[in-house]
Structure formats: C-alpha cells, structure tokens
Amino acid sequence: MIREYSALQSFPLKAGSSCARPLQVLPEHVRLSDPAMNVMTDLNKVSVISVRAKTSMDRANAKMIRYGVRMLLVLDDNDQVAGLLTATDILGEKPMRFLQNMGGTHDDIMVRDIMSTQRELEVMKVADVQNARVGQIVASLKKSHRQHALVVAEEAGGRQTVCGMFSITQIARQLGAQVQNFELASTFAEIEAVIARG
C-alpha cells in the first residue's frame, strides 16, 4: 500500500533556523464596550509560558524577561496547574518574607516559595467571558486587586482547563493608557484617566 506514494525530497536544516511559534493578534485599540475576547490571551492560539514549581526564582525571572511577560503559569510534574507566578511576586515583598521566615540566601528561593498556589486562584469561565465586555474584565480585576486573571473551559464532569488569561497591563495598552509603571493602582488610575477623556 505504501508503494502508491512517492517520498518527498528532504533537505539539510540550515544553521540559525528557528521554530514557528503561534501568534495571536489582538486589536491595537479597544473600548470598554468592546467584547472581552478582544483583550484575552487565547491559549488555544498562543503557547502558554510556564515554569515548574521547583525552578529557582531567578531562573523564572529570567524566563519572564526573555519572553517579555509578567506572569508565568506554574505547572506540576503532571502538567497540571500548581499556581501562578507574577513579576510582583518576584520583585515584591514575598522573597524577603520567605528569607526572614526560612533563612537562606536569595539563590535558595524557589518558585513554589513565592507563587500564588492553585488553592488561592480564582478563575473566570470562558462561557461568561464570551458574553462579557472589556469594562467588565477591568472591573473584575480591580475588584480582586489582581493584575492577571485566568479563564477556564469547564467540561461536563467539572474538570477545568485554563484556556485564556487577562493582563491589566495589556488591557490598559489596548485602551490607549500610557502605562509607565506596573503598579496596580497606577495602572487602574491610567485606565480611569482614559475613560474620563473618552
């Protein structure tokens, strides 16, 4: 049966070749009344940037810098969500508190020591997000005092799969806010200033 098919010609892989990566193109400008899906990073279209809980904090920070992100999904050894690590977790008080309580040096801090654990995470359902507006996502992030939110698809048995995420910094950029500082309060203040102008 295989004789009916001719083999394709093959060629040597050239030095310096890269690998294709999925790319989601979000609208450059949105309004608060636009669909929430216009500001959601869709993990069916873009590969999630993740890290293992046993990774050093410094390596996780380097990964964030390399990929230009401010949040990593933390996966356990079975590729299930163990938590969430943000730039604020790394650059904020958590590392110092960990060292005060546990001792050691900065190099001893692991992702699991400073991440938000799975039990601490709240998520939005994709079915709700599909019917929501950008303004509702901004209000939800502000209410929860978080810069990021995860979106899940839920199966009939209740099993959840993280399928999207929101970043207040990304939303602010799309709304046209000049996000100079990544502090939560100033990001929301920028968004509110844009709303007042519009």
PDB file of C-alpha atoms in Angstrom:
ATOM      1  CA  MET A   1       0.000   0.000   0.000  1.00  0.00           C
ATOM      2  CA  ILE A   2       2.865   2.417   0.850  1.00  0.00           C
ATOM      3  CA  ARG A   3       4.261   1.870  -2.688  1.00  0.00           C
ATOM      4  CA  GLU A   4       1.443   4.047  -4.058  1.00  0.00           C
ATOM      5  CA  TYR A   5       3.062   7.116  -2.506  1.00  0.00           C
ATOM      6  CA  SER A   6       6.281   8.787  -3.534  1.00  0.00           C
ATOM      7  CA  ALA A   7       8.583  10.174  -0.871  1.00  0.00           C
ATOM      8  CA  LEU A   8       9.077  13.926  -0.588  1.00  0.00           C
ATOM      9  CA  GLN A   9      12.514  15.352  -1.196  1.00  0.00           C
ATOM     10  CA  SER A  10      14.357  16.289   2.013  1.00  0.00           C
ATOM     11  CA  PHE A  11      16.984  18.966   2.575  1.00  0.00           C
ATOM     12  CA  PRO A  12      19.558  19.744   5.287  1.00  0.00           C
ATOM     13  CA  LEU A  13      18.318  22.078   8.045  1.00  0.00           C
ATOM     14  CA  LYS A  14      20.185  25.367   7.776  1.00  0.00           C
ATOM     15  CA  ALA A  15      22.131  26.744  10.724  1.00  0.00           C
ATOM     16  CA  GLY A  16      20.277  29.506  12.549  1.00  0.00           C
ATOM     17  CA  SER A  17      16.831  28.077  11.750  1.00  0.00           C
ATOM     18  CA  SER A  18      14.134  28.991  14.251  1.00  0.00           C
ATOM     19  CA  CYS A  19      10.882  27.362  15.258  1.00  0.00           C
ATOM     20  CA  ALA A  20       7.421  28.718  14.385  1.00  0.00           C
ATOM     21  CA  ARG A  21       5.506  29.936  17.395  1.00  0.00           C
ATOM     22  CA  PRO A  22       1.773  30.535  17.487  1.00  0.00           C
ATOM     23  CA  LEU A  23       0.827  34.191  17.417  1.00  0.00           C
ATOM     24  CA  GLN A  24      -2.431  35.792  18.422  1.00  0.00           C
ATOM     25  CA  VAL A  25      -3.014  39.277  17.097  1.00  0.00           C
ATOM     26  CA  LEU A  26      -5.203  41.314  19.430  1.00  0.00           C
ATOM     27  CA  PRO A  27      -6.795  44.574  18.260  1.00  0.00           C
ATOM     28  CA  GLU A  28      -4.465  47.507  18.820  1.00  0.00           C
ATOM     29  CA  HIS A  29      -7.239  49.727  20.206  1.00  0.00           C
ATOM     30  CA  VAL A  30     -10.332  48.720  22.150  1.00  0.00           C
ATOM     31  CA  ARG A  31     -13.089  50.447  24.082  1.00  0.00           C
ATOM     32  CA  LEU A  32     -14.593  49.340  27.375  1.00  0.00           C
ATOM     33  CA  SER A  33     -17.760  48.372  25.486  1.00  0.00           C
ATOM     34  CA  ASP A  34     -15.890  46.012  23.116  1.00  0.00           C
ATOM     35  CA  PRO A  35     -16.105  42.222  23.548  1.00  0.00           C
ATOM     36  CA  ALA A  36     -13.846  40.890  26.335  1.00  0.00           C
ATOM     37  CA  MET A  37     -12.412  38.309  23.910  1.00  0.00           C
ATOM     38  CA  ASN A  38     -10.616  41.240  22.196  1.00  0.00           C
ATOM     39  CA  VAL A  39      -8.285  41.541  25.212  1.00  0.00           C
ATOM     40  CA  MET A  40      -7.947  37.881  26.248  1.00  0.00           C
ATOM     41  CA  THR A  41      -4.791  35.929  25.508  1.00  0.00           C
ATOM     42  CA  ASP A  42      -6.269  32.771  23.987  1.00  0.00           C
ATOM     43  CA  LEU A  43      -4.175  29.731  24.929  1.00  0.00           C
ATOM     44  CA  ASN A  44      -5.688  27.829  22.012  1.00  0.00           C
ATOM     45  CA  LYS A  45      -3.838  30.298  19.750  1.00  0.00           C
ATOM     46  CA  VAL A  46      -0.734  31.163  21.809  1.00  0.00           C
ATOM     47  CA  SER A  47       1.529  28.835  23.773  1.00  0.00           C
ATOM     48  CA  VAL A  48       1.418  29.451  27.488  1.00  0.00           C
ATOM     49  CA  ILE A  49       4.704  30.414  29.104  1.00  0.00           C
ATOM     50  CA  SER A  50       5.046  28.148  32.105  1.00  0.00           C
ATOM     51  CA  VAL A  51       7.510  27.184  34.792  1.00  0.00           C
ATOM     52  CA  ARG A  52       7.855  24.304  37.246  1.00  0.00           C
ATOM     53  CA  ALA A  53       7.334  24.863  40.977  1.00  0.00           C
ATOM     54  CA  LYS A  54      10.858  23.561  41.726  1.00  0.00           C
ATOM     55  CA  THR A  55      12.518  26.148  39.453  1.00  0.00           C
ATOM     56  CA  SER A  56      14.651  28.821  41.107  1.00  0.00           C
ATOM     57  CA  MET A  57      13.093  32.264  41.397  1.00  0.00           C
ATOM     58  CA  ASP A  58      15.980  33.795  39.443  1.00  0.00           C
ATOM     59  CA  ARG A  59      15.514  31.375  36.516  1.00  0.00           C
ATOM     60  CA  ALA A  60      11.773  32.116  36.483  1.00  0.00           C
ATOM     61  CA  ASN A  61      12.509  35.860  36.445  1.00  0.00           C
ATOM     62  CA  ALA A  62      14.952  35.383  33.557  1.00  0.00           C
ATOM     63  CA  LYS A  63      12.261  33.462  31.666  1.00  0.00           C
ATOM     64  CA  MET A  64       9.776  36.329  32.153  1.00  0.00           C
ATOM     65  CA  ILE A  65      12.323  38.795  30.812  1.00  0.00           C
ATOM     66  CA  ARG A  66      13.229  36.562  27.852  1.00  0.00           C
ATOM     67  CA  TYR A  67       9.586  36.158  26.782  1.00  0.00           C
ATOM     68  CA  GLY A  68       8.503  39.698  27.685  1.00  0.00           C
ATOM     69  CA  VAL A  69       5.789  38.551  30.098  1.00  0.00           C
ATOM     70  CA  ARG A  70       4.951  39.457  33.684  1.00  0.00           C
ATOM     71  CA  MET A  71       3.231  36.196  34.632  1.00  0.00           C
ATOM     72  CA  LEU A  72       4.037  32.501  34.387  1.00  0.00           C
ATOM     73  CA  LEU A  73       1.658  29.603  34.872  1.00  0.00           C
ATOM     74  CA  VAL A  74       3.232  27.171  37.349  1.00  0.00           C
ATOM     75  CA  LEU A  75       2.821  23.516  36.385  1.00  0.00           C
ATOM     76  CA  ASP A  76       3.428  20.421  38.486  1.00  0.00           C
ATOM     77  CA  ASP A  77       5.144  17.251  37.266  1.00  0.00           C
ATOM     78  CA  ASN A  78       1.847  16.061  35.698  1.00  0.00           C
ATOM     79  CA  ASP A  79       1.412  19.328  33.744  1.00  0.00           C
ATOM     80  CA  GLN A  80      -1.466  20.358  35.984  1.00  0.00           C
ATOM     81  CA  VAL A  81      -1.763  23.937  37.234  1.00  0.00           C
ATOM     82  CA  ALA A  82       0.011  24.281  40.586  1.00  0.00           C
ATOM     83  CA  GLY A  83      -0.176  28.068  40.764  1.00  0.00           C
ATOM     84  CA  LEU A  84       0.692  31.402  39.257  1.00  0.00           C
ATOM     85  CA  LEU A  85       3.887  33.452  39.490  1.00  0.00           C
ATOM     86  CA  THR A  86       3.906  37.161  38.699  1.00  0.00           C
ATOM     87  CA  ALA A  87       6.661  39.735  38.422  1.00  0.00           C
ATOM     88  CA  THR A  88       5.179  41.323  41.552  1.00  0.00           C
ATOM     89  CA  ASP A  89       5.739  38.034  43.417  1.00  0.00           C
ATOM     90  CA  ILE A  90       9.417  38.143  42.437  1.00  0.00           C
ATOM     91  CA  LEU A  91      10.049  41.875  42.830  1.00  0.00           C
ATOM     92  CA  GLY A  92       7.764  42.498  45.823  1.00  0.00           C
ATOM     93  CA  GLU A  93       7.906  41.541  49.495  1.00  0.00           C
ATOM     94  CA  LYS A  94       7.441  37.768  49.143  1.00  0.00           C
ATOM     95  CA  PRO A  95      11.141  36.875  48.689  1.00  0.00           C
ATOM     96  CA  MET A  96      12.176  38.916  51.746  1.00  0.00           C
ATOM     97  CA  ARG A  97       9.377  37.458  53.866  1.00  0.00           C
ATOM     98  CA  PHE A  98      10.418  33.962  52.801  1.00  0.00           C
ATOM     99  CA  LEU A  99      14.050  34.596  53.762  1.00  0.00           C
ATOM    100  CA  GLN A 100      13.024  36.116  57.121  1.00  0.00           C
ATOM    101  CA  ASN A 101      10.898  33.074  57.939  1.00  0.00           C
ATOM    102  CA  MET A 102      13.037  30.290  56.458  1.00  0.00           C
ATOM    103  CA  GLY A 103      16.565  31.699  56.332  1.00  0.00           C
ATOM    104  CA  GLY A 104      18.933  31.001  53.484  1.00  0.00           C
ATOM    105  CA  THR A 105      20.006  33.201  50.613  1.00  0.00           C
ATOM    106  CA  HIS A 106      18.295  34.749  47.618  1.00  0.00           C
ATOM    107  CA  ASP A 107      19.564  31.839  45.476  1.00  0.00           C
ATOM    108  CA  ASP A 108      17.632  29.362  47.671  1.00  0.00           C
ATOM    109  CA  ILE A 109      14.208  30.793  46.784  1.00  0.00           C
ATOM    110  CA  MET A 110      12.138  28.561  44.517  1.00  0.00           C
ATOM    111  CA  VAL A 111       9.007  29.400  42.533  1.00  0.00           C
ATOM    112  CA  ARG A 112       6.905  27.295  44.962  1.00  0.00           C
ATOM    113  CA  ASP A 113       8.064  29.520  47.854  1.00  0.00           C
ATOM    114  CA  ILE A 114       6.560  32.732  46.468  1.00  0.00           C
ATOM    115  CA  MET A 115       3.861  31.753  43.939  1.00  0.00           C
ATOM    116  CA  SER A 116       0.121  32.009  44.430  1.00  0.00           C
ATOM    117  CA  THR A 117      -0.971  28.396  44.825  1.00  0.00           C
ATOM    118  CA  GLN A 118      -3.789  26.723  42.927  1.00  0.00           C
ATOM    119  CA  ARG A 119      -5.978  26.904  46.066  1.00  0.00           C
ATOM    120  CA  GLU A 120      -5.592  30.707  46.119  1.00  0.00           C
ATOM    121  CA  LEU A 121      -6.574  31.228  42.477  1.00  0.00           C
ATOM    122  CA  GLU A 122      -9.970  32.312  41.274  1.00  0.00           C
ATOM    123  CA  VAL A 123     -10.896  31.945  37.628  1.00  0.00           C
ATOM    124  CA  MET A 124     -13.471  33.182  35.138  1.00  0.00           C
ATOM    125  CA  LYS A 125     -15.446  30.767  32.973  1.00  0.00           C
ATOM    126  CA  VAL A 126     -14.928  31.148  29.230  1.00  0.00           C
ATOM    127  CA  ALA A 127     -18.700  30.963  28.658  1.00  0.00           C
ATOM    128  CA  ASP A 128     -19.093  34.110  30.789  1.00  0.00           C
ATOM    129  CA  VAL A 129     -16.146  35.849  29.134  1.00  0.00           C
ATOM    130  CA  GLN A 130     -17.570  35.215  25.657  1.00  0.00           C
ATOM    131  CA  ASN A 131     -20.610  37.312  26.615  1.00  0.00           C
ATOM    132  CA  ALA A 132     -18.684  39.971  28.588  1.00  0.00           C
ATOM    133  CA  ARG A 133     -17.275  43.386  27.712  1.00  0.00           C
ATOM    134  CA  VAL A 134     -13.776  44.778  28.293  1.00  0.00           C
ATOM    135  CA  GLY A 135     -15.164  47.047  31.047  1.00  0.00           C
ATOM    136  CA  GLN A 136     -16.405  44.023  32.981  1.00  0.00           C
ATOM    137  CA  ILE A 137     -12.941  42.461  32.885  1.00  0.00           C
ATOM    138  CA  VAL A 138     -11.365  45.723  34.125  1.00  0.00           C
ATOM    139  CA  ALA A 139     -13.953  45.893  36.935  1.00  0.00           C
ATOM    140  CA  SER A 140     -13.298  42.243  37.853  1.00  0.00           C
ATOM    141  CA  LEU A 141      -9.524  42.728  38.008  1.00  0.00           C
ATOM    142  CA  LYS A 142      -9.924  45.883  40.073  1.00  0.00           C
ATOM    143  CA  LYS A 143     -12.339  44.179  42.495  1.00  0.00           C
ATOM    144  CA  SER A 144      -9.946  41.247  43.009  1.00  0.00           C
ATOM    145  CA  HIS A 145      -6.896  43.572  43.339  1.00  0.00           C
ATOM    146  CA  ARG A 146      -5.073  41.479  40.728  1.00  0.00           C
ATOM    147  CA  GLN A 147      -3.183  42.326  37.562  1.00  0.00           C
ATOM    148  CA  HIS A 148      -3.954  38.972  35.930  1.00  0.00           C
ATOM    149  CA  ALA A 149      -6.938  36.648  35.642  1.00  0.00           C
ATOM    150  CA  LEU A 150      -7.194  33.119  34.335  1.00  0.00           C
ATOM    151  CA  VAL A 151     -10.039  31.877  32.142  1.00  0.00           C
ATOM    152  CA  VAL A 152     -11.131  28.235  32.181  1.00  0.00           C
ATOM    153  CA  ALA A 153     -13.208  25.966  29.983  1.00  0.00           C
ATOM    154  CA  GLU A 154     -15.234  23.552  32.063  1.00  0.00           C
ATOM    155  CA  GLU A 155     -16.134  20.046  30.958  1.00  0.00           C
ATOM    156  CA  ALA A 156     -19.400  18.283  31.857  1.00  0.00           C
ATOM    157  CA  GLY A 157     -17.672  16.438  34.716  1.00  0.00           C
ATOM    158  CA  GLY A 158     -16.448  19.726  36.206  1.00  0.00           C
ATOM    159  CA  ARG A 159     -12.820  19.354  35.101  1.00  0.00           C
ATOM    160  CA  GLN A 160     -11.302  22.722  34.232  1.00  0.00           C
ATOM    161  CA  THR A 161      -8.721  23.611  31.576  1.00  0.00           C
ATOM    162  CA  VAL A 162      -7.041  27.020  31.609  1.00  0.00           C
ATOM    163  CA  CYS A 163      -7.745  28.349  28.121  1.00  0.00           C
ATOM    164  CA  GLY A 164      -7.069  32.067  28.447  1.00  0.00           C
ATOM    165  CA  MET A 165      -5.762  34.896  30.564  1.00  0.00           C
ATOM    166  CA  PHE A 166      -6.133  38.621  31.031  1.00  0.00           C
ATOM    167  CA  SER A 167      -3.422  41.143  31.909  1.00  0.00           C
ATOM    168  CA  ILE A 168      -4.399  44.608  33.142  1.00  0.00           C
ATOM    169  CA  THR A 169      -1.227  45.994  31.564  1.00  0.00           C
ATOM    170  CA  GLN A 170      -2.208  44.551  28.164  1.00  0.00           C
ATOM    171  CA  ILE A 171      -5.772  45.870  28.518  1.00  0.00           C
ATOM    172  CA  ALA A 172      -4.510  49.328  29.520  1.00  0.00           C
ATOM    173  CA  ARG A 173      -2.246  49.384  26.455  1.00  0.00           C
ATOM    174  CA  GLN A 174      -5.147  48.420  24.173  1.00  0.00           C
ATOM    175  CA  LEU A 175      -7.343  51.100  25.776  1.00  0.00           C
ATOM    176  CA  GLY A 176      -4.665  53.680  24.996  1.00  0.00           C
ATOM    177  CA  ALA A 177      -3.453  54.285  28.554  1.00  0.00           C
ATOM    178  CA  GLN A 178       0.204  55.272  28.891  1.00  0.00           C
ATOM    179  CA  VAL A 179       1.304  52.545  31.264  1.00  0.00           C
ATOM    180  CA  GLN A 180       4.562  53.844  32.698  1.00  0.00           C
ATOM    181  CA  ASN A 181       4.519  51.910  35.914  1.00  0.00           C
ATOM    182  CA  PHE A 182       3.370  48.370  36.534  1.00  0.00           C
ATOM    183  CA  GLU A 183       1.933  49.091  39.956  1.00  0.00           C
ATOM    184  CA  LEU A 184      -1.676  48.002  40.120  1.00  0.00           C
ATOM    185  CA  ALA A 185      -3.068  51.264  41.477  1.00  0.00           C
ATOM    186  CA  SER A 186      -1.393  53.401  38.822  1.00  0.00           C
ATOM    187  CA  THR A 187      -2.478  51.053  36.030  1.00  0.00           C
ATOM    188  CA  PHE A 188      -6.101  51.389  37.111  1.00  0.00           C
ATOM    189  CA  ALA A 189      -5.621  55.143  37.515  1.00  0.00           C
ATOM    190  CA  GLU A 190      -4.354  55.281  33.903  1.00  0.00           C
ATOM    191  CA  ILE A 191      -7.404  53.360  32.696  1.00  0.00           C
ATOM    192  CA  GLU A 192      -9.735  55.644  34.648  1.00  0.00           C
ATOM    193  CA  ALA A 193      -7.993  58.688  33.133  1.00  0.00           C
ATOM    194  CA  VAL A 194      -8.557  57.270  29.648  1.00  0.00           C
ATOM    195  CA  ILE A 195     -12.223  56.657  30.496  1.00  0.00           C
ATOM    196  CA  ALA A 196     -12.582  60.248  31.730  1.00  0.00           C
ATOM    197  CA  ARG A 197     -11.059  61.603  28.486  1.00  0.00           C
ATOM    198  CA  GLY A 198     -13.222  59.354  26.303  1.00  0.00           C
TER     199      GLY A 198
END
